[in-house]
């Protein structure tokens, strides 16, 4: 197990439809471009079209990641979808993605940790790969969170958007891994006492309906900066990495102010932080793989770069991940 690392060999992403600007949103919501940009850094978001499910977005991101990894769907034997907005209550969104991709082998399942879901997916996939239970995994963060938005609640509906991001991980033995690439470690925690400050007010065993996203923004903000900084420092200390050794901080893209707070706590240079929230708002579980793919596509992130991820979401669930890309 010590000799095997989970290496990212392909990335992909998908944003549905056309961008919806803050001004466009302000035509129907009592808000303004200035308020949204000042408080969040968000300029636009994407909303899935009618009939477009989370599995459709996830499949497109996965197809791009497979193409970039030069693989066929059946080269994959594990598919994990991190989502809080699956097509159906059951079965798992991942099984629909499996079918849409044309994959007929292995195991597909969802993980639920809302905005921290991608990090949980990475952690679970890494365990499968390093235990020899799978050779190649797709980890996908995908959301049509717009289905959970109360468009009458301006304190939440301006913050979120739909999208998907995906990575292909391959179990790689040390002898084939001279750069020592791969996932180094993940730190995750949860505390259910904070259920109320960020949740959907519905579900099969409570209301029998899907519910809408509810959030006490200032409380979430407060927890976000302190808990994320603590997790990031724990991970860096555990693996004996100092912040200035990092090539990139690729955080959950919730809010430019939370990202800036984290950057300051880690004392990292602005040029080393990937920020894409302006273009697609908070896409929950999709945001980290979306930002990673953008950074790879633009040529910023290269093989061998040392990356720190961090995310916090409803639960609360939060954590960080360190990897050599
Ligand atoms: N447009 C215009 N005005 C608004 C809007 C809006 N969309 N929303 C709220 N306001 C008004 C409020 O009504 C209030 O008006 P009042 O002073 O007359 O009462 C005023 O703006 C200030 O409201 P606050 O809630 O105090 O605004 P705040 O500065 O805290 O910013 C925000 C709100 C952006 C939500 C902030 O608390 C925040 O960033 N929280 C973090 C939450 C977050 O990013 N969550 C994402 C999900 S969790 C995750 O992924 C980490």
PDB file of N, CA and C in Angstrom, residues 8-12 68 166-167 181 248 250 274 276 288-303 305 307 309 323 325:
ATOM      1  N   UNK A   8      -3.415  11.962 -10.516  1.00  0.00           N
ATOM      2  CA  UNK A   8      -4.401  12.542 -11.441  1.00  0.00           C
ATOM      3  C   UNK A   8      -3.807  12.512 -12.851  1.00  0.00           C
ATOM      4  N   UNK A   9      -4.503  11.804 -13.761  1.00  0.00           N
ATOM      5  CA  UNK A   9      -3.970  11.690 -15.125  1.00  0.00           C
ATOM      6  C   UNK A   9      -4.883  12.361 -16.157  1.00  0.00           C
ATOM      7  N   UNK A  10      -5.970  12.985 -15.691  1.00  0.00           N
ATOM      8  CA  UNK A  10      -6.835  13.715 -16.628  1.00  0.00           C
ATOM      9  C   UNK A  10      -7.826  14.563 -15.854  1.00  0.00           C
ATOM     10  N   UNK A  11      -8.143  15.741 -16.404  1.00  0.00           N
ATOM     11  CA  UNK A  11      -9.137  16.605 -15.771  1.00  0.00           C
ATOM     12  C   UNK A  11     -10.149  17.065 -16.812  1.00  0.00           C
ATOM     13  N   UNK A  12     -11.348  17.425 -16.352  1.00  0.00           N
ATOM     14  CA  UNK A  12     -12.372  17.926 -17.277  1.00  0.00           C
ATOM     15  C   UNK A  12     -13.389  18.758 -16.528  1.00  0.00           C
ATOM     16  N   UNK A  68      -8.765  13.547 -21.917  1.00  0.00           N
ATOM     17  CA  UNK A  68      -7.449  14.105 -21.556  1.00  0.00           C
ATOM     18  C   UNK A  68      -6.524  13.059 -20.954  1.00  0.00           C
ATOM     19  N   UNK A 166     -14.247  17.076 -13.107  1.00  0.00           N
ATOM     20  CA  UNK A 166     -13.908  15.660 -12.928  1.00  0.00           C
ATOM     21  C   UNK A 166     -12.410  15.449 -13.021  1.00  0.00           C
ATOM     22  N   UNK A 167     -11.936  14.443 -12.308  1.00  0.00           N
ATOM     23  CA  UNK A 167     -10.547  14.005 -12.462  1.00  0.00           C
ATOM     24  C   UNK A 167     -10.524  12.484 -12.625  1.00  0.00           C
ATOM     25  N   UNK A 181       4.425  11.796  -7.922  1.00  0.00           N
ATOM     26  CA  UNK A 181       3.150  12.496  -8.059  1.00  0.00           C
ATOM     27  C   UNK A 181       2.075  11.773  -7.267  1.00  0.00           C
ATOM     28  N   UNK A 248       0.520  25.958  -5.583  1.00  0.00           N
ATOM     29  CA  UNK A 248      -0.840  26.492  -5.764  1.00  0.00           C
ATOM     30  C   UNK A 248      -1.730  26.207  -4.572  1.00  0.00           C
ATOM     31  N   UNK A 250      -5.627  25.823  -4.416  1.00  0.00           N
ATOM     32  CA  UNK A 250      -6.844  25.764  -5.250  1.00  0.00           C
ATOM     33  C   UNK A 250      -8.003  25.476  -4.298  1.00  0.00           C
ATOM     34  N   UNK A 274      -5.577  30.078  -7.116  1.00  0.00           N
ATOM     35  CA  UNK A 274      -6.479  29.972  -8.272  1.00  0.00           C
ATOM     36  C   UNK A 274      -7.876  30.422  -7.833  1.00  0.00           C
ATOM     37  N   UNK A 276     -11.603  31.274  -9.432  1.00  0.00           N
ATOM     38  CA  UNK A 276     -12.484  31.239 -10.615  1.00  0.00           C
ATOM     39  C   UNK A 276     -13.927  31.587 -10.249  1.00  0.00           C
ATOM     40  N   UNK A 288     -13.960  22.801  -6.860  1.00  0.00           N
ATOM     41  CA  UNK A 288     -12.505  22.542  -6.870  1.00  0.00           C
ATOM     42  C   UNK A 288     -12.063  21.877  -8.183  1.00  0.00           C
ATOM     43  N   UNK A 289     -12.718  20.782  -8.627  1.00  0.00           N
ATOM     44  CA  UNK A 289     -12.259  20.206  -9.896  1.00  0.00           C
ATOM     45  C   UNK A 289     -12.456  21.141 -11.088  1.00  0.00           C
ATOM     46  N   UNK A 290     -13.476  22.009 -11.019  1.00  0.00           N
ATOM     47  CA  UNK A 290     -13.655  23.025 -12.078  1.00  0.00           C
ATOM     48  C   UNK A 290     -12.463  23.979 -12.106  1.00  0.00           C
ATOM     49  N   UNK A 291     -12.097  24.470 -10.928  1.00  0.00           N
ATOM     50  CA  UNK A 291     -10.981  25.418 -10.844  1.00  0.00           C
ATOM     51  C   UNK A 291      -9.670  24.746 -11.242  1.00  0.00           C
ATOM     52  N   UNK A 292      -9.506  23.484 -10.820  1.00  0.00           N
ATOM     53  CA  UNK A 292      -8.286  22.738 -11.176  1.00  0.00           C
ATOM     54  C   UNK A 292      -8.189  22.597 -12.691  1.00  0.00           C
ATOM     55  N   UNK A 293      -9.299  22.193 -13.319  1.00  0.00           N
ATOM     56  CA  UNK A 293      -9.271  21.993 -14.773  1.00  0.00           C
ATOM     57  C   UNK A 293      -8.953  23.309 -15.495  1.00  0.00           C
ATOM     58  N   UNK A 294      -9.579  24.404 -15.049  1.00  0.00           N
ATOM     59  CA  UNK A 294      -9.297  25.718 -15.657  1.00  0.00           C
ATOM     60  C   UNK A 294      -7.806  26.031 -15.567  1.00  0.00           C
ATOM     61  N   UNK A 295      -7.229  25.754 -14.394  1.00  0.00           N
ATOM     62  CA  UNK A 295      -5.811  26.075 -14.168  1.00  0.00           C
ATOM     63  C   UNK A 295      -4.897  25.182 -15.004  1.00  0.00           C
ATOM     64  N   UNK A 296      -5.310  23.939 -15.230  1.00  0.00           N
ATOM     65  CA  UNK A 296      -4.516  23.025 -16.063  1.00  0.00           C
ATOM     66  C   UNK A 296      -4.617  23.475 -17.524  1.00  0.00           C
ATOM     67  N   UNK A 297      -5.859  23.779 -17.942  1.00  0.00           N
ATOM     68  CA  UNK A 297      -6.109  24.173 -19.330  1.00  0.00           C
ATOM     69  C   UNK A 297      -5.336  25.445 -19.703  1.00  0.00           C
ATOM     70  N   UNK A 298      -5.266  26.360 -18.757  1.00  0.00           N
ATOM     71  CA  UNK A 298      -4.590  27.641 -19.045  1.00  0.00           C
ATOM     72  C   UNK A 298      -3.070  27.517 -18.971  1.00  0.00           C
ATOM     73  N   UNK A 299      -2.593  26.334 -18.570  1.00  0.00           N
ATOM     74  CA  UNK A 299      -1.137  26.124 -18.515  1.00  0.00           C
ATOM     75  C   UNK A 299      -0.505  26.547 -17.200  1.00  0.00           C
ATOM     76  N   UNK A 300      -1.347  27.017 -16.246  1.00  0.00           N
ATOM     77  CA  UNK A 300      -0.774  27.435 -14.954  1.00  0.00           C
ATOM     78  C   UNK A 300      -0.287  26.210 -14.180  1.00  0.00           C
ATOM     79  N   UNK A 301      -1.182  25.261 -13.949  1.00  0.00           N
ATOM     80  CA  UNK A 301      -0.815  24.075 -13.167  1.00  0.00           C
ATOM     81  C   UNK A 301      -0.168  23.048 -14.089  1.00  0.00           C
ATOM     82  N   UNK A 302       1.018  22.566 -13.656  1.00  0.00           N
ATOM     83  CA  UNK A 302       1.779  21.613 -14.476  1.00  0.00           C
ATOM     84  C   UNK A 302       2.091  20.360 -13.664  1.00  0.00           C
ATOM     85  N   UNK A 303       2.410  19.300 -14.385  1.00  0.00           N
ATOM     86  CA  UNK A 303       2.798  18.049 -13.711  1.00  0.00           C
ATOM     87  C   UNK A 303       3.904  18.305 -12.706  1.00  0.00           C
ATOM     88  N   UNK A 305       3.517  19.906  -9.843  1.00  0.00           N
ATOM     89  CA  UNK A 305       3.213  21.029  -8.944  1.00  0.00           C
ATOM     90  C   UNK A 305       2.586  20.529  -7.638  1.00  0.00           C
ATOM     91  N   UNK A 307       0.035  21.093  -4.709  1.00  0.00           N
ATOM     92  CA  UNK A 307      -1.246  21.814  -4.621  1.00  0.00           C
ATOM     93  C   UNK A 307      -1.903  21.549  -3.274  1.00  0.00           C
ATOM     94  N   UNK A 309      -5.682  21.933  -1.573  1.00  0.00           N
ATOM     95  CA  UNK A 309      -7.114  22.233  -1.718  1.00  0.00           C
ATOM     96  C   UNK A 309      -7.699  22.432  -0.335  1.00  0.00           C
ATOM     97  N   UNK A 323      -1.605  17.452  -2.613  1.00  0.00           N
ATOM     98  CA  UNK A 323      -1.243  16.512  -3.681  1.00  0.00           C
ATOM     99  C   UNK A 323      -0.163  17.083  -4.574  1.00  0.00           C
ATOM    100  N   UNK A 325       0.585  17.209  -8.333  1.00  0.00           N
ATOM    101  CA  UNK A 325      -0.201  17.012  -9.556  1.00  0.00           C
ATOM    102  C   UNK A 325       0.592  16.225 -10.599  1.00  0.00           C
TER     103      UNK A 325
END
